[in-house]
Amino acid sequence: MSSEKTPTPAASNFIRAIIEKDLAQNKFVSRKWAGKPGDASEHAKGEADPAKIRTRFPPEPNGYLHIGHAKSICLNFGLARDYNGICHLRFDDTNPEKESQEYVDSITDMVQWLGFNWQNGNEKNLYFASNYFDYMYHAAEMLIQQGLAYVDEQTPDEMRANRGSLTEPGKDSPYRNRGIEENLTMFREMRDGKHSDGSMVLRAKIDMASPNINMRDPAIYRVRRAHHHNTGDKWCIYPMYTFAHPIEDALEQITHSICTLEFEDQRPFYDWLLERLAEAGLLAHPLPKQYEFARLNLTYVVLSKRKLIQLVEEKHVSGWDDPRLPTLAGARRRGYTPEGFKLFTDRIGVSKADSWIEYTILEDCMREVLNLQAERRIAVLDPIKLVIDNYPEAQSEDCFAPNHPLKPELGKRVVPLTRELWIEREDFMEVPSKGYFRLFPDNMVRLRYGYVVKCTGCEKDAQGNVTVVHCDYLPDTKSGTPGSDSVKVKGNIHWVSAQHAYECEVRLYDRLFKEAHAGEGDRDFLEDINPNSVTLIAAQLEPSLKDAKAEDSFQFERHGYFVADRKDSVMGKPVFNRTVTLKDAWQK
RNA sequence: UGGGGAGUCGCCAAGUUGGUUAAGGCACUGGGUUUUGAUCCCAGCAUCCGAAGGUUCGAGUCCUUCCUCCUCAGCCA
């Protein structure tokens, strides 16, 4: 048997293939790096770039990060890590009306939480597109001087009308053949605030008949008097994404600019612009290249910004960090871990095929990580009394529970056993169903880490509900003693001494939507909300859990993984969120 | 109906310049271990690569036609 188990390498994908080929061809060896972003002349003065490749994660600071962003973050930072490169965190803040410092801060926090670092020696590699506005303005003038951009005074409606359709070519703007000097003058006037918002735009001059609508003279600068979170009121014209993004990449010497599929159509303009600016001497080869991958779709989850905003604003959830939300802030509160997200990203791969990832894949990743990380504790979530009738009333004895079955070095803790215990309601059935091997009259089970007990019956209230279960214990069967194996039992249930238990609020979260594809067809996605996505319970926990600190994760044995809520936990009085259940082959 | 993409096992996803038995993961099904019906371990799981033709000694990989899905007409990103 050849049992050579090599650690599974990170799955190969088309982006890695491209990078490996580029590297093999020494495509980037001539690159210089000025130590900070800059144009060709500035980088030419620098040293050879210590980074073999440069990637970037370029969010617009206009909202909160979600699981889809985690895929992109892990991808870009992961690639940089694996190929001796560097990944920049860059805020793509070219539209001041939608952006704010609050989002900058929360995005920075979440990328850090995921465990990524953009610092490299003295290089911070934390950048803002808005810091390149001077370069961009300069690039725009260069385009005008090459006769490749013009100021268009058509109204937005006229522009739309003249853009043509998917099947018909567009028509040239009446302003398209303005002279270079006039364009330059007018563009400067735009910059100097001589023209009103929306009265004109600067457009690249390419081809109004191009089958690719993005090449039909795209707008590259608009007039907008808006306060910018970073540049204040310095500018009243702002570059469009189409124009700004390639320049940002080039200034930062990005080698592989990775984005999602919907930008495929923009790639021809991306290349066109960079080539023109290289011809004009502003940039040097090799120029950045854009590559596109399929964005994440997760079953039972919505990731669209519009829908997430609606869920929050209409208060279907408690806020942006509601543990049921797919935001990273929510996932963090839920107890999802950075390691889990990295595993998830590796597991789902990267490709150009539209796909839907099953939500359980994410859950499995979290389970896998938590299984190794989380210490075990005992919690009774749906308590019912168990009385050991032959156990002395005043007695209490110590039982020893290992903190982690896979890590004996983490030791054991004491759990007190007394005559009256809390056990799970579902661990007793007066009339057992087929295959049930827990507590039922005359059946024996082990009280985990304690004694084997024999069920003797139960008490019921007027409605017939079981209120107390009775049993007798077998004195020689205590776990850890020589006689513990003298009686073999199949069932093994957890318990907490009623006298010692910590009663605590526990939130049991379930998926936010009851349909795999929320809002599919013409259904309103809100109709698919799972009405039982959260259940608040009063649980009975083992005493040591009282000392849990915010964000501590545990496995509550036989239940799942739980985390002390980072917002609502108080020292000495934590509350818990269920992160994910354990797999359960019995309930199927 | 124009342009740009994508279609490999229930869900993802590898498949080098065509070369012999189509990786891997998740799920699933058996079996084993186990004081968590968890974990862990072992085994099984696509004669077939959207469809149909064609080229070839040989095709998921090349050619032709067709089908399905995604995407693009913001002075958003």
GROMACS .gro file of N, CA and C in nm, chain A residues 104-201:
model
  294
  104VAL      N    1  -1.460   5.283   0.512
  104VAL     CA    2  -1.316   5.260   0.503
  104VAL      C    3  -1.270   5.185   0.628
  105ASP      N    4  -1.313   5.233   0.743
  105ASP     CA    5  -1.272   5.173   0.869
  105ASP      C    6  -1.322   5.030   0.885
  106SER      N    7  -1.448   5.009   0.852
  106SER     CA    8  -1.501   4.874   0.873
  106SER      C    9  -1.437   4.775   0.776
  107ILE      N   10  -1.410   4.820   0.654
  107ILE     CA   11  -1.347   4.731   0.556
  107ILE      C   12  -1.204   4.695   0.601
  108THR      N   13  -1.132   4.797   0.645
  108THR     CA   14  -0.996   4.774   0.694
  108THR      C   15  -0.998   4.672   0.809
  109ASP      N   16  -1.090   4.692   0.901
  109ASP     CA   17  -1.104   4.600   1.015
  109ASP      C   18  -1.127   4.457   0.969
  110MET      N   19  -1.218   4.440   0.876
  110MET     CA   20  -1.255   4.305   0.838
  110MET      C   21  -1.143   4.234   0.762
  111VAL      N   22  -1.070   4.307   0.679
  111VAL     CA   23  -0.960   4.242   0.607
  111VAL      C   24  -0.854   4.199   0.707
  112GLN      N   25  -0.834   4.283   0.806
  112GLN     CA   26  -0.738   4.248   0.911
  112GLN      C   27  -0.787   4.128   0.991
  113TRP      N   28  -0.915   4.130   1.021
  113TRP     CA   29  -0.972   4.018   1.096
  113TRP      C   30  -0.951   3.887   1.021
  114LEU      N   31  -0.965   3.893   0.889
  114LEU     CA   32  -0.943   3.772   0.810
  114LEU      C   33  -0.797   3.726   0.815
  115GLY      N   34  -0.713   3.811   0.868
  115GLY     CA   35  -0.575   3.769   0.890
  115GLY      C   36  -0.478   3.813   0.784
  116PHE      N   37  -0.517   3.909   0.702
  116PHE     CA   38  -0.426   3.951   0.596
  116PHE      C   39  -0.358   4.082   0.629
  117ASN      N   40  -0.242   4.096   0.570
  117ASN     CA   41  -0.155   4.207   0.601
  117ASN      C   42  -0.102   4.263   0.470
  118TRP      N   43  -0.106   4.394   0.457
  118TRP     CA   44  -0.061   4.455   0.331
  118TRP      C   45   0.069   4.531   0.351
  119GLN      N   46   0.115   4.530   0.474
  119GLN     CA   47   0.239   4.598   0.506
  119GLN      C   48   0.358   4.519   0.453
  120ASN      N   49   0.459   4.585   0.400
  120ASN     CA   50   0.580   4.516   0.358
  120ASN      C   51   0.698   4.607   0.391
  121GLY      N   52   0.759   4.582   0.503
  121GLY     CA   53   0.867   4.672   0.545
  121GLY      C   54   0.811   4.811   0.566
  122ASN      N   55   0.873   4.907   0.499
  122ASN     CA   56   0.825   5.045   0.513
  122ASN      C   57   0.704   5.075   0.426
  123GLU      N   58   0.679   4.982   0.335
  123GLU     CA   59   0.565   5.004   0.246
  123GLU      C   60   0.436   4.971   0.315
  124LYS      N   61   0.346   5.066   0.318
  124LYS     CA   62   0.217   5.038   0.382
  124LYS      C   63   0.125   4.959   0.290
  125ASN      N   64   0.131   4.995   0.161
  125ASN     CA   65   0.044   4.929   0.063
  125ASN      C   66  -0.104   4.940   0.095
  126LEU      N   67  -0.138   5.045   0.166
  126LEU     CA   68  -0.278   5.079   0.187
  126LEU      C   69  -0.300   5.206   0.105
  127TYR      N   70  -0.377   5.196   0.002
  127TYR     CA   71  -0.388   5.306  -0.092
  127TYR      C   72  -0.531   5.353  -0.115
  128PHE      N   73  -0.538   5.474  -0.167
  128PHE     CA   74  -0.668   5.533  -0.201
  128PHE      C   75  -0.662   5.583  -0.345
  129ALA      N   76  -0.757   5.543  -0.425
  129ALA     CA   77  -0.762   5.592  -0.563
  129ALA      C   78  -0.765   5.744  -0.564
  130SER      N   79  -0.828   5.800  -0.464
  130SER     CA   80  -0.842   5.947  -0.461
  130SER      C   81  -0.708   6.017  -0.446
  131ASN      N   82  -0.607   5.942  -0.400
  131ASN     CA   83  -0.474   6.003  -0.392
  131ASN      C   84  -0.407   6.011  -0.529
  132TYR      N   85  -0.469   5.950  -0.627
  132TYR     CA   86  -0.412   5.953  -0.762
  132TYR      C   87  -0.484   6.052  -0.853
  133PHE      N   88  -0.572   6.134  -0.796
  133PHE     CA   89  -0.650   6.224  -0.880
  133PHE      C   90  -0.563   6.315  -0.967
  134ASP      N   91  -0.448   6.357  -0.916
  134ASP     CA   92  -0.361   6.442  -0.997
  134ASP      C   93  -0.308   6.366  -1.119
  135TYR      N   94  -0.265   6.243  -1.095
  135TYR     CA   95  -0.217   6.161  -1.206
  135TYR      C   96  -0.329   6.141  -1.308
  136MET      N   97  -0.447   6.114  -1.255
  136MET     CA   98  -0.558   6.085  -1.346
  136MET      C   99  -0.594   6.208  -1.428
  137TYR      N  100  -0.591   6.320  -1.365
  137TYR     CA  101  -0.622   6.444  -1.437
  137TYR      C  102  -0.518   6.463  -1.548
  138HIS      N  103  -0.394   6.442  -1.511
  138HIS     CA  104  -0.284   6.455  -1.606
  138HIS      C  105  -0.303   6.357  -1.723
  139ALA      N  106  -0.340   6.235  -1.689
  139ALA     CA  107  -0.361   6.134  -1.794
  139ALA      C  108  -0.473   6.177  -1.888
  140ALA      N  109  -0.574   6.238  -1.832
  140ALA     CA  110  -0.687   6.283  -1.914
  140ALA      C  111  -0.641   6.391  -2.012
  141GLU      N  112  -0.559   6.482  -1.964
  141GLU     CA  113  -0.509   6.585  -2.054
  141GLU      C  114  -0.422   6.524  -2.164
  142MET      N  115  -0.345   6.423  -2.127
  142MET     CA  116  -0.262   6.356  -2.227
  142MET      C  117  -0.348   6.295  -2.337
  143LEU      N  118  -0.458   6.237  -2.296
  143LEU     CA  119  -0.550   6.178  -2.394
  143LEU      C  120  -0.605   6.287  -2.487
  144ILE      N  121  -0.642   6.399  -2.426
  144ILE     CA  122  -0.694   6.510  -2.507
  144ILE      C  123  -0.589   6.555  -2.606
  145GLN      N  124  -0.467   6.566  -2.558
  145GLN     CA  125  -0.359   6.612  -2.646
  145GLN      C  126  -0.331   6.514  -2.760
  146GLN      N  127  -0.359   6.388  -2.734
  146GLN     CA  128  -0.341   6.290  -2.842
  146GLN      C  129  -0.462   6.286  -2.935
  147GLY      N  130  -0.560   6.372  -2.904
  147GLY     CA  131  -0.682   6.370  -2.985
  147GLY      C  132  -0.770   6.250  -2.951
  148LEU      N  133  -0.754   6.196  -2.830
  148LEU     CA  134  -0.825   6.074  -2.793
  148LEU      C  135  -0.931   6.096  -2.685
  149ALA      N  136  -0.962   6.224  -2.660
  149ALA     CA  137  -1.070   6.251  -2.565
  149ALA      C  138  -1.130   6.386  -2.600
  150TYR      N  139  -1.259   6.400  -2.569
  150TYR     CA  140  -1.326   6.526  -2.600
  150TYR      C  141  -1.432   6.557  -2.497
  151VAL      N  142  -1.460   6.685  -2.486
  151VAL     CA  143  -1.565   6.728  -2.393
  151VAL      C  144  -1.698   6.724  -2.466
  152ASP      N  145  -1.792   6.652  -2.406
  152ASP     CA  146  -1.923   6.635  -2.468
  152ASP      C  147  -2.028   6.708  -2.387
  153GLU      N  148  -2.104   6.793  -2.455
  153GLU     CA  149  -2.208   6.870  -2.387
  153GLU      C  150  -2.347   6.814  -2.407
  154GLN      N  151  -2.355   6.693  -2.460
  154GLN     CA  152  -2.487   6.632  -2.473
  154GLN      C  153  -2.544   6.606  -2.333
  155THR      N  154  -2.677   6.606  -2.325
  155THR     CA  155  -2.739   6.570  -2.198
  155THR      C  156  -2.727   6.418  -2.183
  156PRO      N  157  -2.745   6.371  -2.062
  156PRO     CA  158  -2.740   6.226  -2.041
  156PRO      C  159  -2.840   6.153  -2.132
  157ASP      N  160  -2.956   6.212  -2.151
  157ASP     CA  161  -3.055   6.148  -2.238
  157ASP      C  162  -3.006   6.140  -2.382
  158GLU      N  163  -2.945   6.249  -2.426
  158GLU     CA  164  -2.894   6.249  -2.564
  158GLU      C  165  -2.782   6.147  -2.578
  159MET      N  166  -2.699   6.141  -2.477
  159MET     CA  167  -2.589   6.045  -2.483
  159MET      C  168  -2.641   5.903  -2.492
  160ARG      N  169  -2.743   5.878  -2.414
  160ARG     CA  170  -2.800   5.743  -2.415
  160ARG      C  171  -2.860   5.713  -2.552
  161ALA      N  172  -2.934   5.809  -2.602
  161ALA     CA  173  -3.000   5.789  -2.732
  161ALA      C  174  -2.896   5.765  -2.842
  162ASN      N  175  -2.788   5.837  -2.836
  162ASN     CA  176  -2.687   5.824  -2.940
  162ASN      C  177  -2.589   5.709  -2.918
  163ARG      N  178  -2.606   5.640  -2.806
  163ARG     CA  179  -2.514   5.529  -2.781
  163ARG      C  180  -2.552   5.409  -2.868
  164GLY      N  181  -2.673   5.412  -2.923
  164GLY     CA  182  -2.718   5.298  -3.002
  164GLY      C  183  -2.772   5.190  -2.910
  165SER      N  184  -2.785   5.070  -2.962
  165SER     CA  185  -2.837   4.961  -2.880
  165SER      C  186  -2.742   4.843  -2.892
  166LEU      N  187  -2.784   4.731  -2.835
  166LEU     CA  188  -2.699   4.613  -2.842
  166LEU      C  189  -2.675   4.570  -2.986
  167THR      N  190  -2.773   4.598  -3.069
  167THR     CA  191  -2.763   4.551  -3.208
  167THR      C  192  -2.740   4.662  -3.309
  168GLU      N  193  -2.756   4.788  -3.264
  168GLU     CA  194  -2.735   4.899  -3.357
  168GLU      C  195  -2.618   4.985  -3.313
  169PRO      N  196  -2.540   5.034  -3.407
  169PRO     CA  197  -2.427   5.119  -3.371
  169PRO      C  198  -2.475   5.254  -3.317
  170GLY      N  199  -2.387   5.322  -3.246
  170GLY     CA  200  -2.424   5.454  -3.196
  170GLY      C  201  -2.394   5.562  -3.299
  171LYS      N  202  -2.432   5.685  -3.262
  171LYS     CA  203  -2.404   5.799  -3.351
  171LYS      C  204  -2.304   5.892  -3.283
  172ASP      N  205  -2.221   5.952  -3.366
  172ASP     CA  206  -2.122   6.044  -3.310
  172ASP      C  207  -2.189   6.164  -3.246
  173SER      N  208  -2.132   6.207  -3.137
  173SER     CA  209  -2.180   6.329  -3.073
  173SER      C  210  -2.146   6.449  -3.161
  174PRO      N  211  -2.234   6.552  -3.162
  174PRO     CA  212  -2.202   6.674  -3.239
  174PRO      C  213  -2.077   6.743  -3.186
  175TYR      N  214  -2.035   6.709  -3.067
  175TYR     CA  215  -1.917   6.774  -3.009
  175TYR      C  216  -1.790   6.692  -3.030
  176ARG      N  217  -1.805   6.581  -3.099
  176ARG     CA  218  -1.697   6.484  -3.107
  176ARG      C  219  -1.572   6.538  -3.177
  177ASN      N  220  -1.590   6.631  -3.267
  177ASN     CA  221  -1.473   6.678  -3.343
  177ASN      C  222  -1.423   6.815  -3.300
  178ARG      N  223  -1.451   6.851  -3.180
  178ARG     CA  224  -1.395   6.971  -3.121
  178ARG      C  225  -1.243   6.964  -3.130
  179GLY      N  226  -1.180   7.078  -3.145
  179GLY     CA  227  -1.034   7.079  -3.156
  179GLY      C  228  -0.967   7.050  -3.024
  180ILE      N  229  -0.842   7.009  -3.033
  180ILE     CA  230  -0.766   6.973  -2.913
  180ILE      C  231  -0.757   7.089  -2.815
  181GLU      N  232  -0.725   7.206  -2.866
  181GLU     CA  233  -0.710   7.322  -2.777
  181GLU      C  234  -0.840   7.355  -2.705
  182GLU      N  235  -0.949   7.348  -2.780
  182GLU     CA  236  -1.079   7.380  -2.720
  182GLU      C  237  -1.114   7.276  -2.614
  183ASN      N  238  -1.086   7.149  -2.644
  183ASN     CA  239  -1.112   7.044  -2.546
  183ASN      C  240  -1.031   7.067  -2.419
  184LEU      N  241  -0.906   7.103  -2.440
  184LEU     CA  242  -0.817   7.127  -2.326
  184LEU      C  243  -0.870   7.242  -2.241
  185THR      N  244  -0.907   7.349  -2.309
  185THR     CA  245  -0.960   7.465  -2.238
  185THR      C  246  -1.086   7.428  -2.160
  186MET      N  247  -1.174   7.360  -2.227
  186MET     CA  248  -1.301   7.327  -2.160
  186MET      C  249  -1.280   7.229  -2.044
  187PHE      N  250  -1.191   7.133  -2.062
  187PHE     CA  251  -1.165   7.037  -1.954
  187PHE      C  252  -1.106   7.110  -1.833
  188ARG      N  253  -1.019   7.207  -1.862
  188ARG     CA  254  -0.963   7.285  -1.751
  188ARG      C  255  -1.071   7.367  -1.683
  189GLU      N  256  -1.161   7.417  -1.762
  189GLU     CA  257  -1.274   7.491  -1.703
  189GLU      C  258  -1.361   7.400  -1.617
  190MET      N  259  -1.378   7.279  -1.664
  190MET     CA  260  -1.453   7.181  -1.584
  190MET      C  261  -1.385   7.164  -1.447
  191ARG      N  262  -1.256   7.146  -1.454
  191ARG     CA  263  -1.177   7.129  -1.331
  191ARG      C  264  -1.187   7.253  -1.242
  192ASP      N  265  -1.187   7.369  -1.304
  192ASP     CA  266  -1.187   7.494  -1.228
  192ASP      C  267  -1.326   7.538  -1.183
  193GLY      N  268  -1.423   7.455  -1.204
  193GLY     CA  269  -1.555   7.488  -1.153
  193GLY      C  270  -1.632   7.587  -1.235
  194LYS      N  271  -1.597   7.598  -1.362
  194LYS     CA  272  -1.668   7.694  -1.448
  194LYS      C  273  -1.796   7.635  -1.506
  195HIS      N  274  -1.815   7.508  -1.489
  195HIS     CA  275  -1.933   7.445  -1.549
  195HIS      C  276  -2.012   7.371  -1.444
  196SER      N  277  -2.141   7.366  -1.465
  196SER     CA  278  -2.229   7.309  -1.363
  196SER      C  279  -2.227   7.155  -1.369
  197ASP      N  280  -2.267   7.098  -1.257
  197ASP     CA  281  -2.274   6.953  -1.247
  197ASP      C  282  -2.361   6.897  -1.360
  198GLY      N  283  -2.311   6.796  -1.425
  198GLY     CA  284  -2.392   6.730  -1.527
  198GLY      C  285  -2.399   6.800  -1.661
  199SER      N  286  -2.338   6.917  -1.671
  199SER     CA  287  -2.351   6.991  -1.796
  199SER      C  288  -2.263   6.934  -1.907
  200MET      N  289  -2.160   6.865  -1.870
  200MET     CA  290  -2.071   6.808  -1.972
  200MET      C  291  -1.985   6.698  -1.909
  201VAL      N  292  -1.932   6.614  -1.994
  201VAL     CA  293  -1.839   6.509  -1.948
  201VAL      C  294  -1.722   6.503  -2.044
   0.00000   0.00000   0.00000
